[in-house]
Coordinates of C-alpha atoms in Angstrom, one line a residue:
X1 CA -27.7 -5.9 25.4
X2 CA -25.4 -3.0 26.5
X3 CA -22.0 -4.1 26.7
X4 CA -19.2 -5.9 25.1
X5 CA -19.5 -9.5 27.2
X6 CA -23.5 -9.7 26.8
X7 CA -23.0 -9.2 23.1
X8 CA -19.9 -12.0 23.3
X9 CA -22.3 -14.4 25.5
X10 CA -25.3 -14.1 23.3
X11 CA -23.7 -15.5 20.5
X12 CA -23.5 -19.1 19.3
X13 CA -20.2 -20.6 19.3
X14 CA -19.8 -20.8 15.8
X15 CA -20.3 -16.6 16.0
X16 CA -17.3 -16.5 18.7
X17 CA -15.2 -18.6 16.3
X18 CA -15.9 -16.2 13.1
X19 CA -15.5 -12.8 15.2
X20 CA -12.9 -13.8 17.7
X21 CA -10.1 -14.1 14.5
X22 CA -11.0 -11.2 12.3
X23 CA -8.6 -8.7 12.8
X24 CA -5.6 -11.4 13.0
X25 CA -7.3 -12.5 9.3
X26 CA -7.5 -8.7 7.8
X27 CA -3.7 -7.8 9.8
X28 CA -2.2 -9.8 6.7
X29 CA -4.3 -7.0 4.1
X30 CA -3.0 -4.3 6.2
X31 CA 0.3 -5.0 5.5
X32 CA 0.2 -5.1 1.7
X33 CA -3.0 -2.9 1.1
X34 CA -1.5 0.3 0.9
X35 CA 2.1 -0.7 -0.3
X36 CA 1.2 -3.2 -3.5
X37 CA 1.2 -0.1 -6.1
X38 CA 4.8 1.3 -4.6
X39 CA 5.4 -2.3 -4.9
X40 CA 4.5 -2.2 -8.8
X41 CA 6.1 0.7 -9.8
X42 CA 9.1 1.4 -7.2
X43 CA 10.2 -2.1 -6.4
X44 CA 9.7 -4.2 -9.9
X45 CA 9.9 -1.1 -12.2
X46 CA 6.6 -1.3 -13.9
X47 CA 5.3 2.3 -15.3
X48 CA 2.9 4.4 -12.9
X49 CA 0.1 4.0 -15.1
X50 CA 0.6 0.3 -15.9
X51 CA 0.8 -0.2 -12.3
X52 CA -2.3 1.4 -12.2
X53 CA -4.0 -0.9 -14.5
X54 CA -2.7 -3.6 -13.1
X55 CA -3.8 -3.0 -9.9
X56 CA -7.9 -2.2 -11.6
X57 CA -7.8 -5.9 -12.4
X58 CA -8.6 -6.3 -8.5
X59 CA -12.1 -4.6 -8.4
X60 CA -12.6 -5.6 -12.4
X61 CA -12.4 -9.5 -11.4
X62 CA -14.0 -9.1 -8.2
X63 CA -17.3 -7.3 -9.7
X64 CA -17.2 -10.4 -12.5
X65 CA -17.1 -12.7 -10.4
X66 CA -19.3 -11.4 -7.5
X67 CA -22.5 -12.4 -9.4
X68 CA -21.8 -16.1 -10.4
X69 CA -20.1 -16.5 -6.6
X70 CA -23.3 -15.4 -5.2
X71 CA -25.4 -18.2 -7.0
X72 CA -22.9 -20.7 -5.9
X73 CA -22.6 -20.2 -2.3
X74 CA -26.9 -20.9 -2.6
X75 CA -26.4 -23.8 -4.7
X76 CA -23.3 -25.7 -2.8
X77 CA -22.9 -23.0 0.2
X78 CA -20.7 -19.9 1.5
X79 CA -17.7 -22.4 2.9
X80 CA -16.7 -24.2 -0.1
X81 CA -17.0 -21.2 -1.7
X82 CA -15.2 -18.9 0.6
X83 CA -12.5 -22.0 0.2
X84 CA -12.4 -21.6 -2.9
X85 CA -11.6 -18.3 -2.6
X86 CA -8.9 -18.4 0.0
X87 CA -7.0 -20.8 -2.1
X88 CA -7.0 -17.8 -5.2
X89 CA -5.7 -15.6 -2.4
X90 CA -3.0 -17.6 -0.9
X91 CA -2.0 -19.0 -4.6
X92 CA -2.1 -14.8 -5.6
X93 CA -0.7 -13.3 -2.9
X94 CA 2.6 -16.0 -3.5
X95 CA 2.8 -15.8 -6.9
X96 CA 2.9 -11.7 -6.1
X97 CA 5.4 -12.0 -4.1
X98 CA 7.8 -12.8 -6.7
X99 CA 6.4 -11.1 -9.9
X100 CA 9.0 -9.5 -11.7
X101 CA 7.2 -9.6 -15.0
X102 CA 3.9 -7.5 -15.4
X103 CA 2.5 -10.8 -17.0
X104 CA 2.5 -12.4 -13.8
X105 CA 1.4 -9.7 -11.5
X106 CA -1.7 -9.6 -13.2
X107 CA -2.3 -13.4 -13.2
X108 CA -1.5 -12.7 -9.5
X109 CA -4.0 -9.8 -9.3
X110 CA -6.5 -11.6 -11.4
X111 CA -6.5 -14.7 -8.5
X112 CA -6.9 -11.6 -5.8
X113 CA -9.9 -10.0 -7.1
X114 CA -11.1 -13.8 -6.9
X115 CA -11.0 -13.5 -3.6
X116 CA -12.4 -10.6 -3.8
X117 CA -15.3 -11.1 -5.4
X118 CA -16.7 -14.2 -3.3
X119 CA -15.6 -13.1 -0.1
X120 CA -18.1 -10.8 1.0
X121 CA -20.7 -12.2 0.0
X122 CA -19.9 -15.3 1.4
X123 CA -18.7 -14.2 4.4
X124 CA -22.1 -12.2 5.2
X125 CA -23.9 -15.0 3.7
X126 CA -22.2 -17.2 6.7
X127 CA -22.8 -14.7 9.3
X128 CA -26.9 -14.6 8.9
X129 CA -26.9 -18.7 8.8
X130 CA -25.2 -18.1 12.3
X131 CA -26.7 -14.9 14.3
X132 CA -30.2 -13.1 13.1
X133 CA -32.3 -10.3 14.6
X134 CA -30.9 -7.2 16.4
X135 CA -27.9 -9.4 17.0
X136 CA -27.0 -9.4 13.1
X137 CA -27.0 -6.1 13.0
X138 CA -24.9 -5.9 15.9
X139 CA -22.6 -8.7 14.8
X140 CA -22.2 -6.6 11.2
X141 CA -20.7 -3.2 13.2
X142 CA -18.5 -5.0 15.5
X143 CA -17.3 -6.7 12.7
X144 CA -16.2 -4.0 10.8
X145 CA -14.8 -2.3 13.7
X146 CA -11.8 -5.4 13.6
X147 CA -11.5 -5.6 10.0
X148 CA -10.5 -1.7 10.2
X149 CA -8.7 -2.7 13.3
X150 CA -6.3 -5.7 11.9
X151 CA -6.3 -3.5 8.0
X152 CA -4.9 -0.6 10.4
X153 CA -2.9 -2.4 12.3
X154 CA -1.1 -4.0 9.2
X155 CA -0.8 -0.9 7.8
X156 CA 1.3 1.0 10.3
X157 CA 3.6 -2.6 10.1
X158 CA 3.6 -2.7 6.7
X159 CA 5.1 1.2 6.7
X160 CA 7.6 0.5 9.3
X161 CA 9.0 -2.7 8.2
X162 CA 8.9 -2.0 4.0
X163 CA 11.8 -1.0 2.3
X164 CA 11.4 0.1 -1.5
X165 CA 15.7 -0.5 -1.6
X166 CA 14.9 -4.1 -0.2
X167 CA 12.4 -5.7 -2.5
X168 CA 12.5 -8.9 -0.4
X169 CA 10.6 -6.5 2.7
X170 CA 8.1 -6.7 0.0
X171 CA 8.2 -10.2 -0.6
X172 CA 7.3 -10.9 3.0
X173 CA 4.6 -9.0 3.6
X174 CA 3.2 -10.7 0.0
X175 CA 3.7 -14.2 2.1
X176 CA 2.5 -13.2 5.8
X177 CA -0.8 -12.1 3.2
X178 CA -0.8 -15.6 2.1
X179 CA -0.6 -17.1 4.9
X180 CA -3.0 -15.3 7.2
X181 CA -5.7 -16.8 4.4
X182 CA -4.5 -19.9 6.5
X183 CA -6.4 -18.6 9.4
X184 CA -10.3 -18.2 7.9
X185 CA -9.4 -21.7 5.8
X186 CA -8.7 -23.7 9.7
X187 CA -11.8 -22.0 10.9
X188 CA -14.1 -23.5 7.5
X189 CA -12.5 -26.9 7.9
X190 CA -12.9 -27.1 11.5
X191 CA -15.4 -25.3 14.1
X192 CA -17.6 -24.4 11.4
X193 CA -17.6 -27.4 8.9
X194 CA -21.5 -28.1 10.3
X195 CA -22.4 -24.2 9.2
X196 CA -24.7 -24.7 6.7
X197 CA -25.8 -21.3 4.5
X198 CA -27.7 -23.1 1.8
X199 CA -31.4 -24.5 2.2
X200 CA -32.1 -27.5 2.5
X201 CA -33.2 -29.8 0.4
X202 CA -37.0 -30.1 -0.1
X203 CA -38.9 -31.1 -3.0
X204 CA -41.4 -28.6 -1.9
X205 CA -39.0 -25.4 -1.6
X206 CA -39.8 -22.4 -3.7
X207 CA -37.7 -21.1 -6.5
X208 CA -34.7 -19.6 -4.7
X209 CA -34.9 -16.7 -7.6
X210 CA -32.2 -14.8 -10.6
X211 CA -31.0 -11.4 -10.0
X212 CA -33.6 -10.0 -12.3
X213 CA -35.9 -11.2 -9.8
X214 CA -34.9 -10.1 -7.1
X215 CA -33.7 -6.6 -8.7
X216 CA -37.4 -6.1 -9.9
X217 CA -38.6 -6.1 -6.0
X218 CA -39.0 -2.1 -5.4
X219 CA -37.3 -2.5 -2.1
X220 CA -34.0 -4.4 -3.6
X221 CA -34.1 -1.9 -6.4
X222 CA -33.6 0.9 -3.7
X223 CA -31.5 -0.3 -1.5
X224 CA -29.3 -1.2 -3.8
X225 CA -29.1 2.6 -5.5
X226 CA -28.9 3.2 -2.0
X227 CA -25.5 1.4 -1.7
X228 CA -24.2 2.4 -4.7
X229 CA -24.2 6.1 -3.9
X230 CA -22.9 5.8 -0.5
X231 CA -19.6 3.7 -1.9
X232 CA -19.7 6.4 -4.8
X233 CA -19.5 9.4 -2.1
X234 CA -18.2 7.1 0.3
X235 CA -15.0 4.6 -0.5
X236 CA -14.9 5.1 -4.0
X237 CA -13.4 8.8 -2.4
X238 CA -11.2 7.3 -0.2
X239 CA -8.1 6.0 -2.5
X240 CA -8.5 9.0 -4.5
X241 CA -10.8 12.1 -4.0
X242 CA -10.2 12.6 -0.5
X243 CA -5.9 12.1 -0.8
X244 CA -5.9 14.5 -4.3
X245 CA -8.3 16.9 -2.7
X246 CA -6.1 17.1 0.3
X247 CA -2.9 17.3 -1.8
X248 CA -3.7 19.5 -4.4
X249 CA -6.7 22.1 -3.0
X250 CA -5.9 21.7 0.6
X251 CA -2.2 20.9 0.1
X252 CA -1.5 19.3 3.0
X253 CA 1.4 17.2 3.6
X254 CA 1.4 13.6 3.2
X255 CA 2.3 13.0 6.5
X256 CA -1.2 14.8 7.5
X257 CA -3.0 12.4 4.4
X258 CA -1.5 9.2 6.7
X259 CA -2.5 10.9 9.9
X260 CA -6.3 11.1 8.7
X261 CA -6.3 7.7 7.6
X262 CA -5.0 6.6 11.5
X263 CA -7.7 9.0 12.5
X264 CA -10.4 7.5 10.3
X265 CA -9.1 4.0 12.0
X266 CA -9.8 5.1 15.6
X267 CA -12.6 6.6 15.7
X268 CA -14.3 3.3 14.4
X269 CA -12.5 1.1 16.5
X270 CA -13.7 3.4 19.6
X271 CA -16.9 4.0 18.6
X272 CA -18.6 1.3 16.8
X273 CA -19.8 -0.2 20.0
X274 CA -21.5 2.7 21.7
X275 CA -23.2 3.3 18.1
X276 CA -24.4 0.0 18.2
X277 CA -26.1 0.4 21.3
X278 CA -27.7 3.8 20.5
X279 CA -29.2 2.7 17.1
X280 CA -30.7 -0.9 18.8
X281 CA -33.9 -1.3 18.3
X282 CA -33.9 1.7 16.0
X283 CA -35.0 2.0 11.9
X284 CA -32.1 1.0 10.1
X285 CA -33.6 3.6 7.4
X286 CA -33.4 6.7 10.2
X287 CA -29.9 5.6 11.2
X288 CA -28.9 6.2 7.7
X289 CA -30.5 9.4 7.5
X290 CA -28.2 10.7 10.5
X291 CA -25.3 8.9 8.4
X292 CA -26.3 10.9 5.3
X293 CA -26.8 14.1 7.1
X294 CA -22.9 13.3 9.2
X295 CA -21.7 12.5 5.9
X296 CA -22.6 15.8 4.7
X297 CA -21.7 17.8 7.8
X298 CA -17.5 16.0 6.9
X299 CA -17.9 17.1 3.2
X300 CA -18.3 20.7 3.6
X301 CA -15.5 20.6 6.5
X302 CA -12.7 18.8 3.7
X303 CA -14.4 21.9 1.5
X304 CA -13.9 24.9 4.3
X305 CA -10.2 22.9 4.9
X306 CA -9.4 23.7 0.9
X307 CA -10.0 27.4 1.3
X308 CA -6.6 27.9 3.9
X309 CA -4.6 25.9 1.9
X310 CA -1.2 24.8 3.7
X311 CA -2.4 26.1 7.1
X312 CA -2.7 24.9 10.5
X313 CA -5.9 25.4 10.6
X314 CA -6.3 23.2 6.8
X315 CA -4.5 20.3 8.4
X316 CA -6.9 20.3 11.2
X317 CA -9.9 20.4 9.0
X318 CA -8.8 17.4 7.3
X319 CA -8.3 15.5 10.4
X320 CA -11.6 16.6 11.1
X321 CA -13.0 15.3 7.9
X322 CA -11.8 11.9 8.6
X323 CA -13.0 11.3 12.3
X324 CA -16.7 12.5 11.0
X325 CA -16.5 10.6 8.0
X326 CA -15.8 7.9 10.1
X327 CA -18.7 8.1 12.6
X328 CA -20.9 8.0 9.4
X329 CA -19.3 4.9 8.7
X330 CA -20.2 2.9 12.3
X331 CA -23.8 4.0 11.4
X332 CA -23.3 2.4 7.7
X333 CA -21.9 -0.8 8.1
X334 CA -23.8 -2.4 10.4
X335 CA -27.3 -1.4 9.1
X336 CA -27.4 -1.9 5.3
X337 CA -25.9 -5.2 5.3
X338 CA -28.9 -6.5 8.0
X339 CA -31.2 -4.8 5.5
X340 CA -30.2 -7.5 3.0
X341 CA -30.2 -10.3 5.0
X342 CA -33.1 -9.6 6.5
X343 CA -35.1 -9.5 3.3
X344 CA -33.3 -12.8 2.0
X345 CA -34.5 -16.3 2.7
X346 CA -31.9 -19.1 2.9
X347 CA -32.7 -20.0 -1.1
X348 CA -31.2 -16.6 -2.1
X349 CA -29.3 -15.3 0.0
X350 CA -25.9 -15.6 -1.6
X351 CA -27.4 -13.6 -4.5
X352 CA -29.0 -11.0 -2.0
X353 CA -25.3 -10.3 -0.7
X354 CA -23.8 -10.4 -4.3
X355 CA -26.1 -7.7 -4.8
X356 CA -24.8 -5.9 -2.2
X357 CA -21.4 -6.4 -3.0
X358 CA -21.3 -5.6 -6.7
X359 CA -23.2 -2.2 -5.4
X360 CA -20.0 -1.2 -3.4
X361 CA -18.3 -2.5 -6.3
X362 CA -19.3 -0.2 -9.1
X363 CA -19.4 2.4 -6.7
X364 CA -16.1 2.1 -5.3
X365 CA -14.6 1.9 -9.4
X366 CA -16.9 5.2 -11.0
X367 CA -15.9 7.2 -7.9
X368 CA -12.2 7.7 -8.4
X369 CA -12.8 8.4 -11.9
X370 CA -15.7 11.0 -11.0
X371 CA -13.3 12.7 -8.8
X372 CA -10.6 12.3 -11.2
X373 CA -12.8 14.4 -13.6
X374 CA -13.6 16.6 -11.6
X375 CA -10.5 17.6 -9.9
X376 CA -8.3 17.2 -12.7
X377 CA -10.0 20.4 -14.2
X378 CA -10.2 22.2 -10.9
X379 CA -13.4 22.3 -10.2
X380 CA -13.0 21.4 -6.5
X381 CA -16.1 22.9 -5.5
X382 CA -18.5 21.4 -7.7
X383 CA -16.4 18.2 -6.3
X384 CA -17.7 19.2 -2.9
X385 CA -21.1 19.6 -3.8
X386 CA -21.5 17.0 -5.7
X387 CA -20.8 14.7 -2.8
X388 CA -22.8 17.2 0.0
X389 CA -25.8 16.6 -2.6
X390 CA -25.0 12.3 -3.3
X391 CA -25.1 12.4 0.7
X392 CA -28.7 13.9 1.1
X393 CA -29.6 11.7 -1.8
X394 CA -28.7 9.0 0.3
X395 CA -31.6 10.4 2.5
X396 CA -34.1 10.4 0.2
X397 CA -33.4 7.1 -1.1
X398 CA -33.7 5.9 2.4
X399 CA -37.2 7.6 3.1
X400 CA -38.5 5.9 0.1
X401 CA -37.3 2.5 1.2
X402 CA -38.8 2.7 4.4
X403 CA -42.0 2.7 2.7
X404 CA -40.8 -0.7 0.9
X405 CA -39.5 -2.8 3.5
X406 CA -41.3 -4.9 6.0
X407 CA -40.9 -3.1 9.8
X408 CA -38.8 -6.4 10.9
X409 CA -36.1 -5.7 7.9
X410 CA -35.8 -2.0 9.4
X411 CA -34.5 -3.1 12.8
X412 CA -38.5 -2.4 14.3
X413 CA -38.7 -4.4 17.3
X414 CA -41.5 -7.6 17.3
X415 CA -43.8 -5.6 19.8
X416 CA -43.8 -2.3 17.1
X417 CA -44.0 -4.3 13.7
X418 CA -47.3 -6.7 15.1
X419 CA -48.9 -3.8 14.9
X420 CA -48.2 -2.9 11.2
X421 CA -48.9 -4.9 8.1
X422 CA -46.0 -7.4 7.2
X423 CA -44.5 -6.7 3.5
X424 CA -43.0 -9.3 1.1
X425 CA -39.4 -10.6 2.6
X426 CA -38.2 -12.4 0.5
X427 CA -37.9 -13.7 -3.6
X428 CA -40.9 -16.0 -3.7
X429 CA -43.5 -13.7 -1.5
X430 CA -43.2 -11.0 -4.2

């Protein structure tokens, strides 16, 4: 498969449904994303750093929730689930939307980081029950490409249209949120009603598994360090090492922060496809050696950016950081979340993607305050080298997970792995 309409004709219908609406279902995130602490703080008065709080209870509810949601979507499966969630959302974003006490934004945060929580998981548990194989793995990057497409989308909206003298801009943007949850909730209730991501029922079927079960398999174990580091060096960086690092070492304007974010945007938009195609076929565990090693390559440009401070050349350097970051990213996204889902069976594999998600989780919470450590007492080049030295980690990790995971899990192609021993897949092989 080498272009756009062979990938679109390959798929079932019910994997034209889920893709063909993503970025029209993440355009209502965009819009409020980047704006909800301005929100807080600007528009209903809340102090800075009770905004800031506030806003925590988003990834705190989401990573307390991710593991229970994961054993419930294999228990009744990823739609009522995913309902479930949508409902917190909508009911969330709305009671947001008109928050002027700090009680009831967090009530209203709380119902968010539902969402949150569950969504992920459910959401790649209900892509695997649909597509498998190469096509996954393909499925997973052109995926991400329109979630970054709609968020980005939304965002440049959201910045037009918001008004911190007109707090009911802000109220509408909370409500177009809410009801773009409408759009995934039509699609559950209707073309994919018949999707079903839980086994079956068999009096015969093996234990579906706990997490201590499935964390004690070496190759879970890994991956999953795996994915905490790359969030930690990753997205945990990108709400607040990458911005303060700019700011304050590099001292670029804002105006160049936002630019790099628009850069970040469209560079995976344009290139998540042709990645795709170049890494088919490919180990998933190579791929994210190149990731780790383009990773490293955009650290130590934001680092040679932060020794011009407020030059031409700085502001270029930044840019820079974001486009490479960025092409590490279309090598990430498509391959560790296969991984996963590859190495579940339909009995876990709600808890296999809870994993997964409360990996990026605790990575994406301990890296802000990491770099909040570290920057805060001006050490921005250990800063630098601890991420330059978490991304060839990354490497490591992945050489000693290929050694763990069966060839077919690595994105080996049927005709290399029948000539290598088959490892343990899944919970109940171990």
């Amino acid at each position: 498969m080498t272009g756009i309409k062979t990938f679109w004709s390959a798929l079932p219908t019910e994997g034209r449904w889920l893709l063909s609406t993503v970025a029209i279902q993440t355009l209502g995130r965009g819009l409020t994303l980047p704006f909800t602490i301005i929100y807080l703080h600007e528009v209903r008065g809340f102090d800075l750093g009770l905004s800031g709080a506030l806003m925590s209870l988003i990834a705190i509810t989401g990573l307390a929730v991710t593991g229970p949601g994961g054993t419930l979507i294999d228990r009744f499966g990823a739609r009522k689930v995913l309902l479930t969630g949508l409902a917190a959302m909508i009911a969330g974003c709305t009671l947001l939307a008109f928050a002027t006490h700090p009680a009831v934004a967090a009530v209203a945060l709380v119902l968010i980081g539902v969402n949150f929580g569950v969504s992920w998981p459910g959401f790649n548990a209900l892509v695997a029950a649909v597509v498998e194989g190469d096509l996954r793995q393909r499925y997973f990057g052109v995926n991400f490409a329109l979630v970054n497409l709609g968020i980005g989308i939304g965002g440049i909206i959201g910045g037009f249209y918001v008004d911190v003298h007109s707090p009911e801009t802000f109220t509408a943007i909370f409500l177009v949120d809410a009801i773009s949850c409408l759009v995934p909730a039509a699609l559950l209730l209707g073309p994919l009603r018949h999707v079903r991501t839980q086994a079956e029922p068999s009096n015969e079927a093996p234990a579906a598994g706990t997490y201590r079960e499935i964390l004690r398999q070496p190759a879970v174990l890994w991956l999953t360090l795996l994915t905490f580091i790359a969030m930690f060096i990753g997205y945990g960086q990108m709400e607040a090492g990458f911005p303060a690092y700019a700011r304050q070492v590099a001292e670029v304007s804002t105006r160049v922060v936002g630019l790099a974010f628009a850069v970040n945007t469209a560079v995976i938009v344009l290139l998540q496809f042709t990645v795709l195609n170049r890494i088919s076929g490919r180990r998933r565990t190579r791929v994210m050696w190149v990731m780790a090693l383009v990773w490293a390559g955009s650290w130590l440009i934001l680092g040679g950016a932060g020794l011009l401070p407020d030059s031409v050349a700085t502001a270029i350097g930044v840019l820079a950081f974001m486009g490479v970051f960025a092409f590490g990213e279309t090598l990430l996204q498509p391959t560790v979340p296969a991984i996963y889902n590859d190495l579940a069976s339909d009995h876990n594999r709600g808890r296999y993607n809870a994993i997964n998600a409360a990996a990026f989780q605790v990575g994406a919470i301990t890296g802000p305050i990491a770099a909040g450590l570290l920057l805060g007492q001006g050490l921005d080049a250990i800063y630098i080298m601890v991420m330059v030295v978490g991304c060839l980690g990354i490497g490591v990790l992945a050489t000693a997970l290929e050694r763990r995971i069966p060839a077919s899990a690595n994105g080996v192609v049927a005709e290399e792995t029948s000539s290598r021993p088959r490892a343990a897949s899944s919970t109940h092989e171990v």
